[in-house]
PDB file of C-alpha atoms in Angstrom:
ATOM      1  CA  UNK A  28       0.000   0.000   0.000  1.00  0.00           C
ATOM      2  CA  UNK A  29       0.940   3.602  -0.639  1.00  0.00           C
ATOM      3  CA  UNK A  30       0.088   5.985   2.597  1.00  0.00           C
ATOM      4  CA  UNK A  31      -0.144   9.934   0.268  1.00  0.00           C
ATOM      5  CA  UNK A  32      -0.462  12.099   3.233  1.00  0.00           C
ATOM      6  CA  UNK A  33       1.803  11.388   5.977  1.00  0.00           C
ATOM      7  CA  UNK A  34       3.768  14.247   9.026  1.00  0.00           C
ATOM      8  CA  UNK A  35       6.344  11.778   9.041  1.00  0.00           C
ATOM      9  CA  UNK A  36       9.152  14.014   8.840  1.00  0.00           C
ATOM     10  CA  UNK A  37      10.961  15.226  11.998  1.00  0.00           C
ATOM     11  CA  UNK A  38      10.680  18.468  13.474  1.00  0.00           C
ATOM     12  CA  UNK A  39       9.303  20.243  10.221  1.00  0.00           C
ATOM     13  CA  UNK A  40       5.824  20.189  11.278  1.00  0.00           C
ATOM     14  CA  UNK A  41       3.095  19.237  14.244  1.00  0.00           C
ATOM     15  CA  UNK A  42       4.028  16.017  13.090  1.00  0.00           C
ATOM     16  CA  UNK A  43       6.917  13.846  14.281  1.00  0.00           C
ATOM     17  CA  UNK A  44       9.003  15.539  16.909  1.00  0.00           C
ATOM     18  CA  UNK A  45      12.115  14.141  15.842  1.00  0.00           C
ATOM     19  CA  UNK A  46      13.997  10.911  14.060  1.00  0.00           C
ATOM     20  CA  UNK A  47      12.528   8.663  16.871  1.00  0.00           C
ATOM     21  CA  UNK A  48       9.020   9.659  15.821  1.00  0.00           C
ATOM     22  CA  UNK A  49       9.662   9.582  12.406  1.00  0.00           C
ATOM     23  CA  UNK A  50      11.042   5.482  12.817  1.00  0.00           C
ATOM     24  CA  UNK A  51       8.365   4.658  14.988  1.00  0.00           C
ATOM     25  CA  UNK A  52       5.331   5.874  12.619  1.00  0.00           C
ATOM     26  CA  UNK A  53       7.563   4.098  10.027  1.00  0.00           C
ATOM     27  CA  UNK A  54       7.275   1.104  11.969  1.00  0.00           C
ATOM     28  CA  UNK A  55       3.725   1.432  12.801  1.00  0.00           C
ATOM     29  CA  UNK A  56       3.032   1.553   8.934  1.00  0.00           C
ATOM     30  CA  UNK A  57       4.671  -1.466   8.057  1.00  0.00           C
ATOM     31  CA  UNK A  58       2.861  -3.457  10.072  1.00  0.00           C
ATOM     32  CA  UNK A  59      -0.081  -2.283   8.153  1.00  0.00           C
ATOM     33  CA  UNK A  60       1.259  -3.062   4.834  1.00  0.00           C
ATOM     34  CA  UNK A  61       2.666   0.394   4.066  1.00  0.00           C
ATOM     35  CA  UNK A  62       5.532   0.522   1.496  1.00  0.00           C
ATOM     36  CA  UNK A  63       5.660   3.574   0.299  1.00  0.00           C
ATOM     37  CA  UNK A  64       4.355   7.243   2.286  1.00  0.00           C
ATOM     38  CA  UNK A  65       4.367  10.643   1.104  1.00  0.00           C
ATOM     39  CA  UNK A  66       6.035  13.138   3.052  1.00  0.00           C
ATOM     40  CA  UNK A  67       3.410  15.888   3.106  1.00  0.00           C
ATOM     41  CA  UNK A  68       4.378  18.526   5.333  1.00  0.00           C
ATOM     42  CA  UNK A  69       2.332  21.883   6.195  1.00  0.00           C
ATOM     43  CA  UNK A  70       3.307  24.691   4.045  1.00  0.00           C
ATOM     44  CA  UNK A  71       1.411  28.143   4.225  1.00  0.00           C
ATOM     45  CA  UNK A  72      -1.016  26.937   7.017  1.00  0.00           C
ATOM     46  CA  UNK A  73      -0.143  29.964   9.462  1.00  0.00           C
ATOM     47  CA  UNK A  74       2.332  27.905  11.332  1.00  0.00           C
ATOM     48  CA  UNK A  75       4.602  26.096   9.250  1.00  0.00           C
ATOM     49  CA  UNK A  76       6.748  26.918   6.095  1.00  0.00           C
ATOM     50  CA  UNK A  77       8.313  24.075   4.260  1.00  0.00           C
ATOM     51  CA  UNK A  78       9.622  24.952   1.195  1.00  0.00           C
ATOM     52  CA  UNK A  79      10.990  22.290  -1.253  1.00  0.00           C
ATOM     53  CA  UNK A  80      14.497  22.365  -1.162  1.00  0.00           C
ATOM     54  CA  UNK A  81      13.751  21.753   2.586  1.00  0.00           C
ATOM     55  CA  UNK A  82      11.651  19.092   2.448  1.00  0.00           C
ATOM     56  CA  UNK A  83      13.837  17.236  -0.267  1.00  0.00           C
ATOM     57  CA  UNK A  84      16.587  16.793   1.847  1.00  0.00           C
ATOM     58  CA  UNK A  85      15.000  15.721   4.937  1.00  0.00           C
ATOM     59  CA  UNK A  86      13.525  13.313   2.661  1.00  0.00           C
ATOM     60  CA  UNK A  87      16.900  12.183   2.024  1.00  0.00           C
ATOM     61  CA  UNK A  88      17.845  11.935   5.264  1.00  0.00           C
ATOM     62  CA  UNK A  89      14.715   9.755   6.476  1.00  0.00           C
ATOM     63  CA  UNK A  90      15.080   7.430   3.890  1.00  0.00           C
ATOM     64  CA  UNK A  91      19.104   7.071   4.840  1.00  0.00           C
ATOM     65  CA  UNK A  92      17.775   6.198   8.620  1.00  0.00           C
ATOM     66  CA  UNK A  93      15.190   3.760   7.605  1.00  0.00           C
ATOM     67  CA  UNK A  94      17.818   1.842   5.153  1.00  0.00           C
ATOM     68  CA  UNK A  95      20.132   1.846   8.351  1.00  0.00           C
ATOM     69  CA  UNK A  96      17.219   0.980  10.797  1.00  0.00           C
ATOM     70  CA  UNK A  97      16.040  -2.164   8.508  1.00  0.00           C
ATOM     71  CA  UNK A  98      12.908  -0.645   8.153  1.00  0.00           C
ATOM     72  CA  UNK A  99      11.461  -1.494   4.974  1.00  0.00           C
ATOM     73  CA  UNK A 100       9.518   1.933   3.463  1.00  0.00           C
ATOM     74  CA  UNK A 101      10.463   4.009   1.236  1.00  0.00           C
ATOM     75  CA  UNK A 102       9.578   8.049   1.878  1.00  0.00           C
ATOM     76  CA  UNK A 103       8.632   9.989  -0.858  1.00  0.00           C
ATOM     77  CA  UNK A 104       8.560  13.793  -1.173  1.00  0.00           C
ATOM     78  CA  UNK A 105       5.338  16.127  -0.839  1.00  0.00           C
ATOM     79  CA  UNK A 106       3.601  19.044   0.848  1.00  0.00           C
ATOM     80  CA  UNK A 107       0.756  20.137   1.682  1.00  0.00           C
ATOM     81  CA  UNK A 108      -0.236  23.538   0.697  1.00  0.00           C
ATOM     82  CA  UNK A 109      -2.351  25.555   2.667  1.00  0.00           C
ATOM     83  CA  UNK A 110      -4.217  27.333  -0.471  1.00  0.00           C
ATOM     84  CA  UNK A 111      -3.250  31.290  -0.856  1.00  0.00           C
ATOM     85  CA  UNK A 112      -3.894  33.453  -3.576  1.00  0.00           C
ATOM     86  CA  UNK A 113       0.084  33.859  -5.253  1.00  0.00           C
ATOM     87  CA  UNK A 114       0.430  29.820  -5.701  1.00  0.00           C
ATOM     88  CA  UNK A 115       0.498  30.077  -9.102  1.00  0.00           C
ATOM     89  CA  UNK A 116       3.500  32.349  -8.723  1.00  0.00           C
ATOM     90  CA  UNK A 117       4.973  30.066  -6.842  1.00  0.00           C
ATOM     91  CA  UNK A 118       4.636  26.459  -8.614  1.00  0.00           C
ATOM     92  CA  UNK A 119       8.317  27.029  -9.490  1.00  0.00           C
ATOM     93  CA  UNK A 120       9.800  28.811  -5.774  1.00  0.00           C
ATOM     94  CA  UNK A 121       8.554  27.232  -3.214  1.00  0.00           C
ATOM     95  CA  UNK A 122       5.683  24.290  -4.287  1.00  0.00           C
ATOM     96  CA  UNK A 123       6.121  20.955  -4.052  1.00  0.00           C
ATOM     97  CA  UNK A 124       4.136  18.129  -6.026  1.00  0.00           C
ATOM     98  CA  UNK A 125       3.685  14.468  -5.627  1.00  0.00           C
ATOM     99  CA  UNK A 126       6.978  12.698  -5.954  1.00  0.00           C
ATOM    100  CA  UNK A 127       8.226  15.552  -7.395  1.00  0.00           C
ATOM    101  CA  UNK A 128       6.758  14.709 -10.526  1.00  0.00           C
ATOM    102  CA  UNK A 129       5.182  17.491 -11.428  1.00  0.00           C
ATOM    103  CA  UNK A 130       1.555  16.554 -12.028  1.00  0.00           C
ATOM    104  CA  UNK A 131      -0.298  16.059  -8.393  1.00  0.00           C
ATOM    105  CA  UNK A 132      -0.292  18.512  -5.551  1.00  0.00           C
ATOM    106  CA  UNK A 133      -1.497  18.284  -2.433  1.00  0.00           C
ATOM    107  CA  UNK A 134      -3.517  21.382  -1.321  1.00  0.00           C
ATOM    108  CA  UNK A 135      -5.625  21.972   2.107  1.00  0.00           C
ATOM    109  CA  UNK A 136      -8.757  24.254   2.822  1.00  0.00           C
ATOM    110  CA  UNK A 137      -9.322  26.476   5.768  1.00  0.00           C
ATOM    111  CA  UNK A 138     -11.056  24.176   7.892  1.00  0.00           C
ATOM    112  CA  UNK A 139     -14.628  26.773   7.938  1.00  0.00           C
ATOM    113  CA  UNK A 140     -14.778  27.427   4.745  1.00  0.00           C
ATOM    114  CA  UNK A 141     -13.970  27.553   0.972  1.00  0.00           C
ATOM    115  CA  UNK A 142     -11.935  30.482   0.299  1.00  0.00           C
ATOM    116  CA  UNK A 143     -13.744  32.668  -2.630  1.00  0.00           C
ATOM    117  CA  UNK A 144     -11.132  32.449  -5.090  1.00  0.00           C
ATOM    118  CA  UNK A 145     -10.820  28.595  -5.024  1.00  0.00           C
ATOM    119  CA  UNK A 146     -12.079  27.858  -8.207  1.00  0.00           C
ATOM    120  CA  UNK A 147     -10.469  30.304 -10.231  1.00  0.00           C
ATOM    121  CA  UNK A 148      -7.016  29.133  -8.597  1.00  0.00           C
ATOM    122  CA  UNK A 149      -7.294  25.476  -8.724  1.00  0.00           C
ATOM    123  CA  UNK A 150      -8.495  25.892 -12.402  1.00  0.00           C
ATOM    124  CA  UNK A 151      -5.557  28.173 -13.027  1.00  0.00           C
ATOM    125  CA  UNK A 152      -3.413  25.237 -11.790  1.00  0.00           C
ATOM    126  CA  UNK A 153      -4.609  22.931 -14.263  1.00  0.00           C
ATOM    127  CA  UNK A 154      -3.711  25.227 -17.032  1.00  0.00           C
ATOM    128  CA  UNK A 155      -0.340  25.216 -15.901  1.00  0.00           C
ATOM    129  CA  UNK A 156      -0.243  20.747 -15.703  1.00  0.00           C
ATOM    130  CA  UNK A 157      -1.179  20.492 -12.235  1.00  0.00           C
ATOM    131  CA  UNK A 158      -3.834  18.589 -10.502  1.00  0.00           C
ATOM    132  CA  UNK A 159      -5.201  19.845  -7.488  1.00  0.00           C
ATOM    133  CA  UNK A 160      -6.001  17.175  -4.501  1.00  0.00           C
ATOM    134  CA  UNK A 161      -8.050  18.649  -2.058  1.00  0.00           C
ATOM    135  CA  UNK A 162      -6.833  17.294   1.127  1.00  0.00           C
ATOM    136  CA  UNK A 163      -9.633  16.413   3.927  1.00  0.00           C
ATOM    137  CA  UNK A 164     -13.075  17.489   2.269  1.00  0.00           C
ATOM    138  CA  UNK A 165     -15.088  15.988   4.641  1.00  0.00           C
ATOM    139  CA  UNK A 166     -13.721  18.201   7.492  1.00  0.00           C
ATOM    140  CA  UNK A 167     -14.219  21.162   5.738  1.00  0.00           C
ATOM    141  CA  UNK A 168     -17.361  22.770   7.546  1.00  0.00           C
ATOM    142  CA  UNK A 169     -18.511  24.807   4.598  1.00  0.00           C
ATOM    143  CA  UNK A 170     -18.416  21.409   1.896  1.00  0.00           C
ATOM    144  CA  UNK A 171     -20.076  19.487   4.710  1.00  0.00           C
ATOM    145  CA  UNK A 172     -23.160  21.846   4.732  1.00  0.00           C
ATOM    146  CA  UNK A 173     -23.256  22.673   0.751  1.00  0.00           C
ATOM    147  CA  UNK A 174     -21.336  19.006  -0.842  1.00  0.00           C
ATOM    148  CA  UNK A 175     -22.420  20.943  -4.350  1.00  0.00           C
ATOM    149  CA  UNK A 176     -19.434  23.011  -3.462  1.00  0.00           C
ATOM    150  CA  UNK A 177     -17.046  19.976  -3.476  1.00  0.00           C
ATOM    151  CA  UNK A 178     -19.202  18.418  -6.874  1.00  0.00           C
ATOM    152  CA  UNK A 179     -17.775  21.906  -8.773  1.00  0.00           C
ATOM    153  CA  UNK A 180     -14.224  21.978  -7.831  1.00  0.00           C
ATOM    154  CA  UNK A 181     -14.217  17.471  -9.199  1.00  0.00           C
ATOM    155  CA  UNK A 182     -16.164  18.889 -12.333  1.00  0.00           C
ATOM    156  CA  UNK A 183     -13.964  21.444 -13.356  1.00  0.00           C
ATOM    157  CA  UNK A 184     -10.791  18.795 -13.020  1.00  0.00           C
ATOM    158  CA  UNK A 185     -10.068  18.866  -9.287  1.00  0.00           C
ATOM    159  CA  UNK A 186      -9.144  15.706  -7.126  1.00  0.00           C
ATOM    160  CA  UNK A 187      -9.621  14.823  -3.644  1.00  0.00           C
ATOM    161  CA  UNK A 188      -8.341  12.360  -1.135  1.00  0.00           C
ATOM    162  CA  UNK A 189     -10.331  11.679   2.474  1.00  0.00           C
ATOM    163  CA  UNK A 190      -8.930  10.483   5.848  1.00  0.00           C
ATOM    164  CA  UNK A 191      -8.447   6.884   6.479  1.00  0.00           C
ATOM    165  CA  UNK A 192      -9.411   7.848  10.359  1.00  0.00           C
ATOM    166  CA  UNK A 193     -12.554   9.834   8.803  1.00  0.00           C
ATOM    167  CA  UNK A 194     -13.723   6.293   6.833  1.00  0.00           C
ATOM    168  CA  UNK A 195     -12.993   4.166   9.676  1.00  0.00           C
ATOM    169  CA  UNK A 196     -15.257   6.208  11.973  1.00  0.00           C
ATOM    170  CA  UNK A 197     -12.645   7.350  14.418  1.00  0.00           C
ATOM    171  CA  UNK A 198     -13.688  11.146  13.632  1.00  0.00           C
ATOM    172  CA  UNK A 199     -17.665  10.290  14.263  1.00  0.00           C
ATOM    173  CA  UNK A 200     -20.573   8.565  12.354  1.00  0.00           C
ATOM    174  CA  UNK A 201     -21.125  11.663  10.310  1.00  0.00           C
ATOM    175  CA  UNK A 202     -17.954  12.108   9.267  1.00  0.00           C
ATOM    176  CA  UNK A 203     -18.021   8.543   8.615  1.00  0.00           C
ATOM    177  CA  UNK A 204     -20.533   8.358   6.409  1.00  0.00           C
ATOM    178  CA  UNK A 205     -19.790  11.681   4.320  1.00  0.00           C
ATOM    179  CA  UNK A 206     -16.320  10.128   3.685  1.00  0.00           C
ATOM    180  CA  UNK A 207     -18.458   6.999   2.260  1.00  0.00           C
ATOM    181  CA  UNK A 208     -20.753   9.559   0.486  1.00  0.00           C
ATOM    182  CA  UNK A 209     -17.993  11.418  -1.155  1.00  0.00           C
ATOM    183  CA  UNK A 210     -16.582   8.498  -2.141  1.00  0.00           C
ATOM    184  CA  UNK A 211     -19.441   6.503  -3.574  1.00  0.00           C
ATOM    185  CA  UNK A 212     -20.263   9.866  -5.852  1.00  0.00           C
ATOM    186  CA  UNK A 213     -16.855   9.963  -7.098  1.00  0.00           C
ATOM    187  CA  UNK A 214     -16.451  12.949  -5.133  1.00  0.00           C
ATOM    188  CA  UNK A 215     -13.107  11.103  -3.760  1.00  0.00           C
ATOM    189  CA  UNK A 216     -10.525   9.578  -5.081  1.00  0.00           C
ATOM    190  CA  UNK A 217      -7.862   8.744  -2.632  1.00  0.00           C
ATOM    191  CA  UNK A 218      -7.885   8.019   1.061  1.00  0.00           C
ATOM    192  CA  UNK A 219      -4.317   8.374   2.830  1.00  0.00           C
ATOM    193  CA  UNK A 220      -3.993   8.146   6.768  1.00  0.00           C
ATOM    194  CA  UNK A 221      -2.804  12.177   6.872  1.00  0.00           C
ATOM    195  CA  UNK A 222      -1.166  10.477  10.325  1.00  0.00           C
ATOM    196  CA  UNK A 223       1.061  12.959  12.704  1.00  0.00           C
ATOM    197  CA  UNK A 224       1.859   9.870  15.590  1.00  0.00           C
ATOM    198  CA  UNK A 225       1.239   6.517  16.616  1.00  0.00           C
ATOM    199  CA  UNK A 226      -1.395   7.511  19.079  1.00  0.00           C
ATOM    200  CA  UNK A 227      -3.874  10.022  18.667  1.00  0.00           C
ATOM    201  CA  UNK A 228      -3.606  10.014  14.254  1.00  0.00           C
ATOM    202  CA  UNK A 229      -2.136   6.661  13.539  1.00  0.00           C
ATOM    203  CA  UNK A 230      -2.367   5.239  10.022  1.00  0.00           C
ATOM    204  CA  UNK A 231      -5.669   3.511   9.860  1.00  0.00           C
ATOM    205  CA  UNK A 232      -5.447   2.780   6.103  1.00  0.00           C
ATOM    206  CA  UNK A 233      -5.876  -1.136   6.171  1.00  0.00           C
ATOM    207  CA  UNK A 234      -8.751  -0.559   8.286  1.00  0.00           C
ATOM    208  CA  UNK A 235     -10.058   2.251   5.631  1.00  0.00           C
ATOM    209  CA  UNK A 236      -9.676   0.219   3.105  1.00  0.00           C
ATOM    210  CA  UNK A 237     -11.742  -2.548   4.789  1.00  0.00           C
ATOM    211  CA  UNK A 238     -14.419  -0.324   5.969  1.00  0.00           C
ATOM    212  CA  UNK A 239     -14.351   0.363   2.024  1.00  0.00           C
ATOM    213  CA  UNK A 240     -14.893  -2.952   0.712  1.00  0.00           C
ATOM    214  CA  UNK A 241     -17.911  -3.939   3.407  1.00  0.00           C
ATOM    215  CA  UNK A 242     -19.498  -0.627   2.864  1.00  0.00           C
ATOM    216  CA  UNK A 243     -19.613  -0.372  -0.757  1.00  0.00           C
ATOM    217  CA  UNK A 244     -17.708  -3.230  -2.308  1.00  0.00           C
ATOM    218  CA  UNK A 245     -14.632  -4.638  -3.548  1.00  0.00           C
ATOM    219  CA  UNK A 246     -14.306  -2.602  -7.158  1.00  0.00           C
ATOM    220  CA  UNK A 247     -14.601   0.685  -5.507  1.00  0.00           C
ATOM    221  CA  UNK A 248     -11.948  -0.306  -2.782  1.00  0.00           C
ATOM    222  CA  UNK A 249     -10.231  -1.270  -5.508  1.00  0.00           C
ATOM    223  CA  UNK A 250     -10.314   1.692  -7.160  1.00  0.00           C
ATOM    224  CA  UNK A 251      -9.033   3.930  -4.297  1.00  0.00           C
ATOM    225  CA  UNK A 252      -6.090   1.627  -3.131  1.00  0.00           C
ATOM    226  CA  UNK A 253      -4.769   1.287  -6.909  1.00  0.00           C
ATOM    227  CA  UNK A 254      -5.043   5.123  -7.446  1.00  0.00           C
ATOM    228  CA  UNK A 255      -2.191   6.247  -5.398  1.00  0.00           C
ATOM    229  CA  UNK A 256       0.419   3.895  -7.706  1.00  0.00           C
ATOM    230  CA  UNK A 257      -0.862   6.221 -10.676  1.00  0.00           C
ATOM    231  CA  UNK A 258      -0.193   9.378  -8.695  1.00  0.00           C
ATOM    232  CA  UNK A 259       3.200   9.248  -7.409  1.00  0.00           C
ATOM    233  CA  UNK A 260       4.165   7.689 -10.936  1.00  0.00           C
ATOM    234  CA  UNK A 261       2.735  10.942 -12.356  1.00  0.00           C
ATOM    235  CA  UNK A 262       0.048   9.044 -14.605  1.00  0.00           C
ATOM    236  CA  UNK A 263      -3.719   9.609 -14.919  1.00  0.00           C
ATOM    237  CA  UNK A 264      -5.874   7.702 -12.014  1.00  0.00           C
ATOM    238  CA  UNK A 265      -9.238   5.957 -12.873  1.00  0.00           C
ATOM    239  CA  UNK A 266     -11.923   8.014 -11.894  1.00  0.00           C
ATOM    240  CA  UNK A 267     -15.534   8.099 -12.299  1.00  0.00           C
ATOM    241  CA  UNK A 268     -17.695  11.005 -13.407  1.00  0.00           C
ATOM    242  CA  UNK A 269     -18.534  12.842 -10.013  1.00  0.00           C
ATOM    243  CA  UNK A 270     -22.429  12.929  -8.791  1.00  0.00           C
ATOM    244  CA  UNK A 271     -23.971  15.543  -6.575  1.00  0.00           C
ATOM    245  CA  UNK A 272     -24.919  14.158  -2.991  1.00  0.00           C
ATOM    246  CA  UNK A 273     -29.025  14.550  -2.623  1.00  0.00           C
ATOM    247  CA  UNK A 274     -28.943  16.268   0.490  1.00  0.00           C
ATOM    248  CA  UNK A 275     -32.289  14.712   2.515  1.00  0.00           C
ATOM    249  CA  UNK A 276     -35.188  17.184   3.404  1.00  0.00           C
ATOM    250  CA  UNK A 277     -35.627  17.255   7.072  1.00  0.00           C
ATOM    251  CA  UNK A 278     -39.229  16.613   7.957  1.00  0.00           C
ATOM    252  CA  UNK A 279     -41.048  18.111  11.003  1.00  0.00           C
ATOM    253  CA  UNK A 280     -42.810  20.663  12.230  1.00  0.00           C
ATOM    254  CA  UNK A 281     -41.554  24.221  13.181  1.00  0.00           C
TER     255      UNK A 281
END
């Protein structure tokens, strides 16, 4: 399996504190079948800058520890971008994509709501060869009330990847079942653990990817767990044509 959102690098982030952190996620996803992980750390959330010069080379040096630690994962290099309005400027400064491939990049909402100029930006993206994964949907407050919001950005060429801890339930039955939603309406292509520790945001992904497969079968798990390969190769994923999500009238009297 291939983890696409992982704070596995130390001391960059609110992930791992340091090198012991770092091996001891590492460990953690082995044991679920891990074998690859994207390093994805915050960049332009308020807190954390990570260019990717930065990130390259503590990529480097993870992947030197693991080798000497017998630890069999390979770390791959990513960010994820806390969307502003000059990323376009940017692409070639400071922005990172998947694998350094130039084709996928991770990119993150304001938790409340959808700034205005998303659409415009993540479109402008695509004119310039990248494709925008929305990171979390299902957390974001303003997609949870309107999903139409979410159905726009996936028409217009936009991607987006759920929690593996959102699927599994560990973030509540409603976010449980939009993650489900999202993904049954091709609103979702990807779900990646987006862990920070062993404890309180492990990996959850073989659990995700279970939950998956009782919930709404084998193809679509299938689907979602294959994508990732495409994406940090650079190359097209299989996806669906996106549905809008019916939102349900609430009956009663007032």
């Amino acid at each position: 399996m291939i983890d696409i959102h992982c704070h596995i690098l130390p001391g960059i982030d609110d992930g791992a504190k340091d090198m012991n952190d770092s091996l001891e996620m590492a460990r953690q996803a082995q044991s679920q079948g891990i074998t690859r992980i994207v390093a994805s750390p915050h960049h332009k959330n308020g807190s954390f800058d990570n260019n990717f010069q930065d990130i390259l080379t503590e990529v480097n040096l993870l992947n030197k520890e693991l080798t000497r630690e017998g630890i069999d994962i390979e770390i791959l290099p990513g960010q994820e971008v806390r969307i502003y309005g000059e990323m376009e400027e940017d692409l070639d400064v400071d922005l990172l994509t998947v694998n350094n491939k130039g084709v996928y990049m991770l990119i993150e909402f304001p938790s409340s709501h959808l700034p205005r100029y998303a659409n415009k930006l993540l479109f402008d993206l695509q004119l310039k060869g990248i494709v925008p994964i929305i990171v979390h949907p299902e957390r974001n407050r303003e997609i949870m009330e309107d999903p139409s919001k979410l159905y726009r950005l996936i028409k217009e060429g936009s991607l987006s990847q759920v929690t593996a801890s959102s699927v599994t339930g560990r973030m509540g039955k409603k976010i449980k079942k939009f993650s489900l939603d999202l993904i049954s309406h091709n609103l979702a292509h990807f779900i990646a653990s987006d862990s920070h520790n062993t404890t309180t945001r492990p990996f959850d992904l073989r659990e995700a990817y279970e939950t998956v497969e009782k919930e709404l079968g084998m193809s679509i798990r299938y689907q979602v767990q294959e994508n990732p390969e495409e994406m940090v190769q650079g190359r097209m994923i299989d996806k669906d044509i996106p549905e809008r999500i019916k939102k349900k009238k609430v009956l009663g009297l007032f």
